[in-house]
Amino acid sequence: MKDAVAPLFEPLPMGPITLANRMVMAPLTRSRSKVPGHVQTPLHALYYAQRASAGLIVSEATQISTEGQGYAWTPGIHTDDQVAGWALVTDAVHNAGGRIFCQLWHVGAISHSCFHDGEPPVSSSTWTPEGQAFVGDYHPDGPTVPHPEARALRTDEIPRLIEDYRHAARCALAAGFDGVELHAANGYLLDQFIRSSVNRRDDRYGGPVENRIRIVGEILDALAEEMEPDRIGIRLSPTGGAGGSHDDDPTGTYAAAAKLCAGRGLAYLHVVRPNSHGGGDAEAAEAVVPAMRAAFDGPFVVNGGFDAEEGAAWLTDGRADAICYGRLFLANPDLPVRIAAGGPYTEADGDTFYGGGAEGYVDYPTLHRTEPPT
Ligand SMILES: Cc1cc2nc3c(=O)[nH]c(=O)nc-3n(C[C@H](O)[C@H](O)[C@H](O)COP(=O)(O)O)c2cc1C
């Protein structure tokens, strides 16, 4: 192994567990759950077990409730059948020596009424996201249709929403996950509270940044009543994501969100770095990740377009404690082996990202075998 990538192979203590290395597999929606029920199957167990050499796997985004769904064929973690399906996955990952957290997801407005018996999706405020909802065959005009206008959650509905997160966290533990990652990134419901372009509320969840991030703190409090905080991670993304939302002051807002996560003994803070192709303010994009690291006091995980060498360099100079890889893990189930060998890497096939079955899912080859792993 080249010295340049060696830091990726150092173990990382994280609460009750120790990650065998510092390569995290990113949450990756693959839209292959069994319907009705939105349940994981042995196929999903195989897919995740193939990638168990990651220091930590973060599951694909998993809806905490029916209200939290916004895409076709995504899994849930709120019914007994879903717990049983995910238990197949966690068992397979653990048997292969891996660790796995469940990404708890509520899409908010990035949805369609076809998932909600004709009712509008919910958000922080009345809002119609840009772009199209991915409805597959749930709607006669699918696979994509425009998002309808979402309605604002009433203040008296927030406690119920927090209970939905709590219930999902309990289900995740029952399914054998090592922990949960609160999905507060990529423009979904919690970002719809955080970001100033969407949140126009005038209650304690709207207005100044401390109000807009309040719901995140309240959900973290509820989750910490269900499990030790060092089994709870959180994902934030200062820019980008679905629906075209933004914050007027990403550095100030997301540093405040990172500070809200500090002092709680969380497993980690996971940040998707701003995408330099986004055409945004490049200087601000560079400032926000260090500001978030400085505001947080636990393991810091970064994601977004990293390769092996850049990831290792971030570890070496202390900018992060672990590096999260998305498309590289999707297409290279044995990514740590490949990184140690200096490659080569298989390219991810975008045509098979979402929906379908085994093809483009469990048939990516490993380095030392031409046959896909079983
Ligand atoms: C197919 C696909 C599915 C994704 N699904 C999720 C998801 O479920 N949850 C999430 O937070 N991010 C999701 N993302 C974003 C990735 O986690 C990651 O941030 C992105 O791929 C950038 O990292 P990379 O450059 O290492 O691929 C997805 C990305 C891709 C390509």
Short mmCIF file of C-alpha atoms and ligand atoms in Angstrom, two decimals:
data_model
loop_
_atom_site.label_atom_id
_atom_site.label_comp_id
_atom_site.label_asym_id
_atom_site.label_seq_id
_atom_site.Cartn_x
_atom_site.Cartn_y
_atom_site.Cartn_z
CA MET A 1 0.00 0.00 0.00
CA LYS A 2 1.25 3.50 -0.78
CA ASP A 3 1.95 5.71 2.24
CA ALA A 4 -0.28 8.37 0.71
CA VAL A 5 -3.45 6.33 1.41
CA ALA A 6 -2.36 4.68 4.70
CA PRO A 7 -4.34 7.11 6.93
CA LEU A 8 -7.59 5.70 5.47
CA PHE A 9 -6.72 2.34 7.02
CA GLU A 10 -6.40 3.52 10.61
CA PRO A 11 -9.17 2.39 12.96
CA LEU A 12 -11.55 4.99 14.36
CA PRO A 13 -13.15 4.55 17.80
CA MET A 14 -16.80 5.62 17.72
CA GLY A 15 -18.66 5.18 20.98
CA PRO A 16 -19.17 1.49 21.73
CA ILE A 17 -17.69 0.37 18.40
CA THR A 18 -14.40 0.83 16.60
CA LEU A 19 -14.53 1.35 12.87
CA ALA A 20 -11.95 -0.93 11.24
CA ASN A 21 -10.95 1.88 8.88
CA ARG A 22 -11.88 5.45 8.00
CA MET A 23 -13.73 4.76 4.76
CA VAL A 24 -17.48 5.26 5.20
CA MET A 25 -19.95 4.06 2.58
CA ALA A 26 -22.33 6.92 1.76
CA PRO A 27 -26.09 6.63 1.99
CA LEU A 28 -27.21 5.67 -1.54
CA THR A 29 -30.85 5.43 -2.52
CA ARG A 30 -31.27 2.50 -4.91
CA SER A 31 -35.08 2.27 -5.11
CA ARG A 32 -35.35 -1.49 -5.13
CA SER A 33 -37.55 -2.17 -2.10
CA LYS A 34 -40.35 -4.68 -2.31
CA VAL A 35 -43.82 -3.19 -2.62
CA PRO A 36 -46.31 -3.21 -1.07
CA GLY A 37 -44.65 -2.61 2.25
CA HIS A 38 -41.36 -0.97 1.16
CA VAL A 39 -39.40 -3.85 2.64
CA GLN A 40 -35.79 -4.93 2.15
CA THR A 41 -35.09 -8.49 0.94
CA PRO A 42 -32.18 -10.96 0.67
CA LEU A 43 -31.04 -9.04 -2.42
CA HIS A 44 -30.45 -5.96 -0.27
CA ALA A 45 -28.64 -8.08 2.33
CA LEU A 46 -26.27 -9.29 -0.40
CA TYR A 47 -25.64 -5.76 -1.70
CA TYR A 48 -24.76 -4.38 1.72
CA ALA A 49 -22.74 -7.45 2.81
CA GLN A 50 -20.63 -7.09 -0.35
CA ARG A 51 -19.62 -3.64 0.95
CA ALA A 52 -19.04 -4.65 4.60
CA SER A 53 -15.31 -3.86 4.41
CA ALA A 54 -16.24 -0.18 4.77
CA GLY A 55 -15.39 1.08 8.25
CA LEU A 56 -19.05 2.06 8.46
CA ILE A 57 -21.96 1.69 6.05
CA VAL A 58 -24.68 4.34 6.16
CA SER A 59 -27.85 2.79 4.76
CA GLU A 60 -29.77 4.31 1.90
CA ALA A 61 -32.21 6.99 3.06
CA THR A 62 -35.08 5.19 4.81
CA GLN A 63 -38.43 6.84 5.44
CA ILE A 64 -39.50 7.20 9.06
CA SER A 65 -43.20 7.18 8.17
CA THR A 66 -45.51 7.04 5.18
CA GLU A 67 -45.61 10.84 5.31
CA GLY A 68 -41.81 10.83 4.98
CA GLN A 69 -41.80 9.05 1.60
CA GLY A 70 -41.19 10.93 -1.64
CA TYR A 71 -39.73 8.47 -4.13
CA ALA A 72 -40.85 5.19 -5.64
CA TRP A 73 -39.62 1.92 -4.10
CA THR A 74 -37.64 3.41 -1.19
CA PRO A 75 -37.51 1.42 2.06
CA GLY A 76 -39.14 2.36 5.35
CA ILE A 77 -38.24 1.73 8.97
CA HIS A 78 -41.58 2.10 10.73
CA THR A 79 -43.43 -1.25 10.35
CA ASP A 80 -42.75 -4.76 11.67
CA ASP A 81 -42.21 -6.09 8.13
CA GLN A 82 -39.67 -3.35 7.45
CA VAL A 83 -37.82 -4.19 10.67
CA ALA A 84 -37.72 -7.85 9.60
CA GLY A 85 -36.43 -6.92 6.13
CA TRP A 86 -33.70 -4.68 7.50
CA ALA A 87 -32.71 -7.39 10.02
CA LEU A 88 -31.67 -9.53 7.04
CA VAL A 89 -29.36 -6.70 6.01
CA THR A 90 -27.84 -5.96 9.42
CA ASP A 91 -27.24 -9.68 10.07
CA ALA A 92 -25.49 -10.09 6.74
CA VAL A 93 -23.31 -7.02 7.31
CA HIS A 94 -22.39 -8.09 10.83
CA ASN A 95 -21.61 -11.64 9.70
CA ALA A 96 -19.24 -10.12 7.15
CA GLY A 97 -17.54 -8.09 9.89
CA GLY A 98 -19.11 -4.73 9.04
CA ARG A 99 -20.99 -1.95 10.82
CA ILE A 100 -24.15 -0.23 9.60
CA PHE A 101 -26.19 2.83 10.62
CA CYS A 102 -29.70 3.54 9.35
CA GLN A 103 -30.25 6.90 7.64
CA LEU A 104 -33.54 8.27 9.01
CA TRP A 105 -35.32 10.22 6.27
CA HIS A 106 -38.30 12.47 5.88
CA VAL A 107 -38.45 14.08 2.44
CA GLY A 108 -40.86 16.87 3.36
CA ALA A 109 -41.95 18.62 0.17
CA ILE A 110 -39.75 16.54 -2.16
CA SER A 111 -42.67 14.22 -2.71
CA HIS A 112 -46.02 13.81 -4.39
CA SER A 113 -49.58 13.37 -3.19
CA CYS A 114 -49.65 9.91 -4.86
CA PHE A 115 -47.63 8.66 -1.88
CA HIS A 116 -50.08 10.22 0.59
CA ASP A 117 -53.59 9.16 -0.48
CA GLY A 118 -53.99 12.36 -2.48
CA GLU A 119 -53.01 14.67 0.40
CA PRO A 120 -50.28 17.27 -0.20
CA PRO A 121 -46.76 16.65 1.12
CA VAL A 122 -45.67 18.62 4.19
CA SER A 123 -42.86 21.12 4.71
CA SER A 124 -41.80 23.94 7.01
CA SER A 125 -43.79 26.42 4.91
CA THR A 126 -46.01 26.34 1.87
CA TRP A 127 -43.58 25.51 -0.90
CA THR A 128 -43.45 24.02 -4.38
CA PRO A 129 -40.00 22.54 -5.01
CA GLU A 130 -38.36 22.87 -8.39
CA GLY A 131 -37.92 19.73 -10.43
CA GLN A 132 -39.90 16.54 -10.64
CA ALA A 133 -40.99 13.92 -8.15
CA PHE A 134 -39.72 10.41 -8.96
CA VAL A 135 -42.99 8.47 -8.70
CA GLY A 136 -42.18 5.43 -10.84
CA ASP A 137 -45.39 3.52 -11.52
CA TYR A 138 -47.19 4.96 -8.45
CA HIS A 139 -48.74 7.59 -10.77
CA PRO A 140 -50.18 7.09 -14.27
CA ASP A 141 -48.02 9.91 -15.66
CA GLY A 142 -44.81 8.53 -14.04
CA PRO A 143 -41.95 7.90 -13.75
CA THR A 144 -41.56 11.63 -13.02
CA VAL A 145 -44.22 14.30 -12.45
CA PRO A 146 -44.01 17.89 -11.12
CA HIS A 147 -44.03 18.34 -7.34
CA PRO A 148 -47.34 19.66 -6.01
CA GLU A 149 -47.40 22.50 -3.48
CA ALA A 150 -46.54 21.27 0.02
CA ARG A 151 -48.46 22.53 3.03
CA ALA A 152 -46.82 23.96 6.14
CA LEU A 153 -46.76 21.69 9.19
CA ARG A 154 -48.76 23.28 12.00
CA THR A 155 -46.89 23.97 15.24
CA ASP A 156 -49.12 21.46 17.03
CA GLU A 157 -48.02 18.74 14.56
CA ILE A 158 -44.31 19.04 15.43
CA PRO A 159 -44.47 16.80 18.53
CA ARG A 160 -46.06 14.06 16.39
CA LEU A 161 -43.30 14.47 13.80
CA ILE A 162 -40.66 14.10 16.51
CA GLU A 163 -42.43 10.96 17.74
CA ASP A 164 -42.24 9.56 14.21
CA TYR A 165 -38.44 9.98 14.31
CA ARG A 166 -38.34 8.38 17.74
CA HIS A 167 -40.45 5.42 16.57
CA ALA A 168 -38.21 4.91 13.53
CA ALA A 169 -35.10 4.99 15.74
CA ARG A 170 -36.62 2.30 17.94
CA CYS A 171 -37.38 0.25 14.85
CA ALA A 172 -33.79 0.71 13.63
CA LEU A 173 -32.45 -0.67 16.89
CA ALA A 174 -34.92 -3.56 16.72
CA ALA A 175 -33.64 -4.31 13.21
CA GLY A 176 -30.08 -4.61 14.54
CA PHE A 177 -28.54 -1.39 13.23
CA ASP A 178 -25.43 -0.20 15.09
CA GLY A 179 -26.86 3.30 15.14
CA VAL A 180 -28.78 5.89 13.16
CA GLU A 181 -27.85 8.84 10.98
CA LEU A 182 -30.33 11.70 11.12
CA HIS A 183 -30.73 12.88 7.52
CA ALA A 184 -30.77 16.65 7.83
CA ALA A 185 -29.15 17.23 4.43
CA ASN A 186 -29.82 17.57 0.71
CA GLY A 187 -32.91 19.78 0.81
CA TYR A 188 -35.23 17.32 2.57
CA LEU A 189 -37.59 18.11 5.46
CA LEU A 190 -35.04 19.16 8.07
CA ASP A 191 -33.20 21.29 5.51
CA GLN A 192 -36.58 22.81 4.63
CA PHE A 193 -36.63 24.05 8.23
CA ILE A 194 -32.95 25.09 8.26
CA ARG A 195 -32.78 26.95 4.94
CA SER A 196 -33.99 30.53 4.76
CA SER A 197 -35.35 30.23 1.20
CA VAL A 198 -38.03 27.73 2.32
CA ASN A 199 -38.72 28.45 6.00
CA ARG A 200 -40.99 31.49 6.39
CA ARG A 201 -42.57 30.38 9.67
CA ASP A 202 -43.40 32.84 12.41
CA ASP A 203 -43.46 30.37 15.30
CA ARG A 204 -40.52 29.07 17.39
CA TYR A 205 -39.34 27.02 14.37
CA GLY A 206 -38.96 29.98 11.99
CA GLY A 207 -37.15 33.31 11.65
CA PRO A 208 -33.65 33.56 13.16
CA VAL A 209 -31.25 30.68 12.66
CA GLU A 210 -31.61 29.40 16.24
CA ASN A 211 -35.31 28.90 15.53
CA ARG A 212 -34.80 27.29 12.13
CA ILE A 213 -32.41 24.68 13.55
CA ARG A 214 -34.48 24.09 16.70
CA ILE A 215 -36.32 21.07 15.31
CA VAL A 216 -33.02 19.30 14.66
CA GLY A 217 -32.02 19.70 18.31
CA GLU A 218 -35.42 18.47 19.48
CA ILE A 219 -35.18 15.36 17.29
CA LEU A 220 -31.62 14.67 18.52
CA ASP A 221 -32.92 14.96 22.10
CA ALA A 222 -35.67 12.43 21.35
CA LEU A 223 -33.26 10.01 19.64
CA ALA A 224 -30.88 10.25 22.61
CA GLU A 225 -33.71 9.04 24.83
CA GLU A 226 -33.86 5.88 22.72
CA MET A 227 -30.13 5.07 22.48
CA GLU A 228 -26.77 6.29 23.68
CA PRO A 229 -25.88 9.48 21.80
CA ASP A 230 -22.66 7.90 20.56
CA ARG A 231 -24.83 5.73 18.33
CA ILE A 232 -26.37 8.79 16.66
CA GLY A 233 -24.81 10.54 13.67
CA ILE A 234 -26.20 13.43 11.65
CA ARG A 235 -25.75 14.49 8.03
CA LEU A 236 -25.82 18.15 6.98
CA SER A 237 -25.19 19.79 3.60
CA PRO A 238 -24.70 23.55 3.48
CA THR A 239 -25.69 23.79 -0.19
CA GLY A 240 -27.26 21.73 -2.93
CA GLY A 241 -29.80 18.95 -2.80
CA ALA A 242 -33.28 18.40 -4.14
CA GLY A 243 -35.90 21.04 -4.86
CA GLY A 244 -33.75 24.13 -5.39
CA SER A 245 -33.60 25.47 -1.83
CA HIS A 246 -30.75 27.59 -0.44
CA ASP A 247 -29.71 29.49 2.64
CA ASP A 248 -28.78 33.17 2.51
CA ASP A 249 -25.81 32.60 4.85
CA PRO A 250 -24.67 28.97 4.51
CA THR A 251 -21.52 29.43 6.62
CA GLY A 252 -23.29 31.11 9.54
CA THR A 253 -26.33 28.84 9.42
CA TYR A 254 -24.54 25.53 9.07
CA ALA A 255 -21.83 26.43 11.62
CA ALA A 256 -24.73 27.14 14.01
CA ALA A 257 -26.25 23.76 13.12
CA ALA A 258 -22.89 22.06 13.75
CA LYS A 259 -22.66 23.85 17.11
CA LEU A 260 -26.13 22.61 18.00
CA CYS A 261 -24.81 19.07 17.45
CA ALA A 262 -21.75 19.66 19.67
CA GLY A 263 -21.67 18.83 23.38
CA ARG A 264 -24.03 15.90 22.96
CA GLY A 265 -21.50 13.08 22.60
CA LEU A 266 -22.77 12.18 19.12
CA ALA A 267 -21.16 9.42 17.05
CA TYR A 268 -20.28 11.87 14.27
CA LEU A 269 -21.19 14.87 12.15
CA HIS A 270 -21.26 14.06 8.45
CA VAL A 271 -20.97 16.96 6.01
CA VAL A 272 -21.54 16.94 2.26
CA ARG A 273 -19.17 19.59 1.02
CA PRO A 274 -20.45 22.24 -1.36
CA ASN A 275 -20.08 21.25 -4.95
CA SER A 276 -17.71 23.59 -6.72
CA HIS A 277 -19.59 23.05 -10.01
CA GLY A 278 -22.71 24.55 -8.42
CA GLY A 279 -21.85 28.03 -9.64
CA GLY A 280 -22.17 29.38 -6.08
CA ASP A 281 -19.77 31.53 -4.12
CA ALA A 282 -16.54 29.47 -4.21
CA GLU A 283 -14.94 31.35 -1.29
CA ALA A 284 -17.96 30.78 0.96
CA ALA A 285 -18.04 27.15 -0.16
CA GLU A 286 -14.47 26.74 1.04
CA ALA A 287 -15.12 28.46 4.38
CA VAL A 288 -18.17 26.50 5.47
CA VAL A 289 -16.68 23.02 6.01
CA PRO A 290 -13.83 24.23 8.30
CA ALA A 291 -16.34 26.42 10.16
CA MET A 292 -18.51 23.36 10.77
CA ARG A 293 -15.53 21.29 11.88
CA ALA A 294 -14.49 24.03 14.31
CA ALA A 295 -18.01 24.21 15.75
CA PHE A 296 -18.33 20.45 16.36
CA ASP A 297 -16.51 18.43 18.99
CA GLY A 298 -16.73 14.81 17.78
CA PRO A 299 -15.72 12.65 14.80
CA PHE A 300 -16.09 14.64 11.58
CA VAL A 301 -16.95 12.81 8.37
CA VAL A 302 -16.76 14.52 4.97
CA ASN A 303 -18.22 13.52 1.63
CA GLY A 304 -18.49 14.75 -1.91
CA GLY A 305 -16.25 13.88 -4.84
CA PHE A 306 -13.34 12.53 -2.81
CA ASP A 307 -10.84 10.07 -4.24
CA ALA A 308 -8.41 7.99 -2.16
CA GLU A 309 -5.54 10.47 -2.20
CA GLU A 310 -7.58 13.58 -1.43
CA GLY A 311 -9.43 11.75 1.35
CA ALA A 312 -6.19 10.57 2.94
CA ALA A 313 -4.77 14.11 2.72
CA TRP A 314 -7.80 15.46 4.63
CA LEU A 315 -7.16 12.88 7.35
CA THR A 316 -3.45 13.65 7.49
CA ASP A 317 -3.88 17.36 8.02
CA GLY A 318 -6.77 16.93 10.46
CA ARG A 319 -9.55 18.39 8.34
CA ALA A 320 -11.63 15.23 8.87
CA ASP A 321 -11.65 11.98 10.87
CA ALA A 322 -13.26 9.80 8.21
CA ILE A 323 -14.01 10.06 4.48
CA CYS A 324 -17.32 9.03 3.00
CA TYR A 325 -17.43 7.58 -0.51
CA GLY A 326 -20.63 7.27 -2.53
CA ARG A 327 -20.32 6.33 -6.18
CA LEU A 328 -16.93 4.69 -5.58
CA PHE A 329 -18.47 2.24 -3.08
CA LEU A 330 -21.52 1.71 -5.28
CA ALA A 331 -19.36 0.47 -8.15
CA ASN A 332 -16.47 -1.04 -6.16
CA PRO A 333 -17.85 -3.30 -3.42
CA ASP A 334 -14.28 -4.02 -2.24
CA LEU A 335 -13.25 -0.36 -2.27
CA PRO A 336 -10.69 -0.62 0.59
CA VAL A 337 -8.91 -3.48 -1.22
CA ARG A 338 -8.79 -1.41 -4.39
CA ILE A 339 -7.54 1.67 -2.60
CA ALA A 340 -4.80 -0.39 -0.96
CA ALA A 341 -3.85 -1.76 -4.38
CA GLY A 342 -3.90 1.67 -6.02
CA GLY A 343 -6.92 0.75 -8.18
CA PRO A 344 -8.18 0.19 -10.79
CA TYR A 345 -11.73 1.34 -10.12
CA THR A 346 -14.96 0.41 -11.86
CA GLU A 347 -17.11 3.33 -13.08
CA ALA A 348 -20.62 3.55 -11.64
CA ASP A 349 -23.42 3.02 -14.18
CA GLY A 350 -25.94 5.83 -13.74
CA ASP A 351 -28.59 3.96 -15.73
CA THR A 352 -28.97 1.37 -12.96
CA PHE A 353 -28.81 3.70 -9.93
CA TYR A 354 -32.54 3.71 -9.23
CA GLY A 355 -35.02 0.84 -9.60
CA GLY A 356 -34.68 -2.57 -11.17
CA GLY A 357 -33.15 -5.65 -9.58
CA ALA A 358 -29.79 -7.35 -9.37
CA GLU A 359 -28.33 -5.72 -12.47
CA GLY A 360 -26.13 -2.75 -11.58
CA TYR A 361 -26.72 -3.59 -7.93
CA VAL A 362 -24.99 -6.78 -6.81
CA ASP A 363 -23.02 -7.57 -9.99
CA TYR A 364 -20.13 -5.11 -9.73
CA PRO A 365 -16.95 -7.23 -9.70
CA THR A 366 -14.29 -7.29 -7.02
CA LEU A 367 -10.64 -6.77 -7.89
CA HIS A 368 -9.52 -10.36 -7.42
CA ARG A 369 -12.46 -12.07 -9.10
CA THR A 370 -14.05 -11.54 -12.44
CA GLU A 371 -17.31 -13.09 -11.22
CA PRO A 372 -19.48 -10.83 -9.03
CA PRO A 373 -19.18 -11.66 -5.32
CA THR A 374 -21.88 -13.81 -3.76
C1 LIG B 1 -27.42 6.88 -6.61
C2 LIG B 1 -27.28 7.89 -5.49
C3 LIG B 1 -28.15 7.81 -4.41
C4 LIG B 1 -28.01 8.71 -3.33
N1 LIG B 1 -28.84 8.57 -2.25
C5 LIG B 1 -28.62 9.30 -1.14
C6 LIG B 1 -29.35 9.05 0.06
O1 LIG B 1 -30.17 8.12 0.14
N2 LIG B 1 -29.08 9.83 1.13
C7 LIG B 1 -28.15 10.84 1.10
O2 LIG B 1 -27.96 11.54 2.11
N3 LIG B 1 -27.43 11.08 -0.02
C8 LIG B 1 -27.62 10.33 -1.11
N4 LIG B 1 -26.84 10.51 -2.23
C9 LIG B 1 -25.69 11.42 -2.14
C10 LIG B 1 -24.45 10.60 -1.75
O3 LIG B 1 -24.57 10.13 -0.41
C11 LIG B 1 -23.17 11.45 -1.85
O4 LIG B 1 -23.35 12.61 -1.10
C12 LIG B 1 -22.83 11.80 -3.29
O5 LIG B 1 -22.85 10.65 -4.13
C13 LIG B 1 -21.47 12.48 -3.39
O6 LIG B 1 -20.45 11.58 -2.93
P1 LIG B 1 -19.48 10.82 -3.98
O7 LIG B 1 -18.84 11.92 -4.80
O8 LIG B 1 -18.49 10.09 -3.14
O9 LIG B 1 -20.34 9.93 -4.82
C14 LIG B 1 -26.99 9.69 -3.34
C15 LIG B 1 -26.14 9.76 -4.44
C16 LIG B 1 -26.25 8.87 -5.48
C17 LIG B 1 -25.27 8.93 -6.64
#
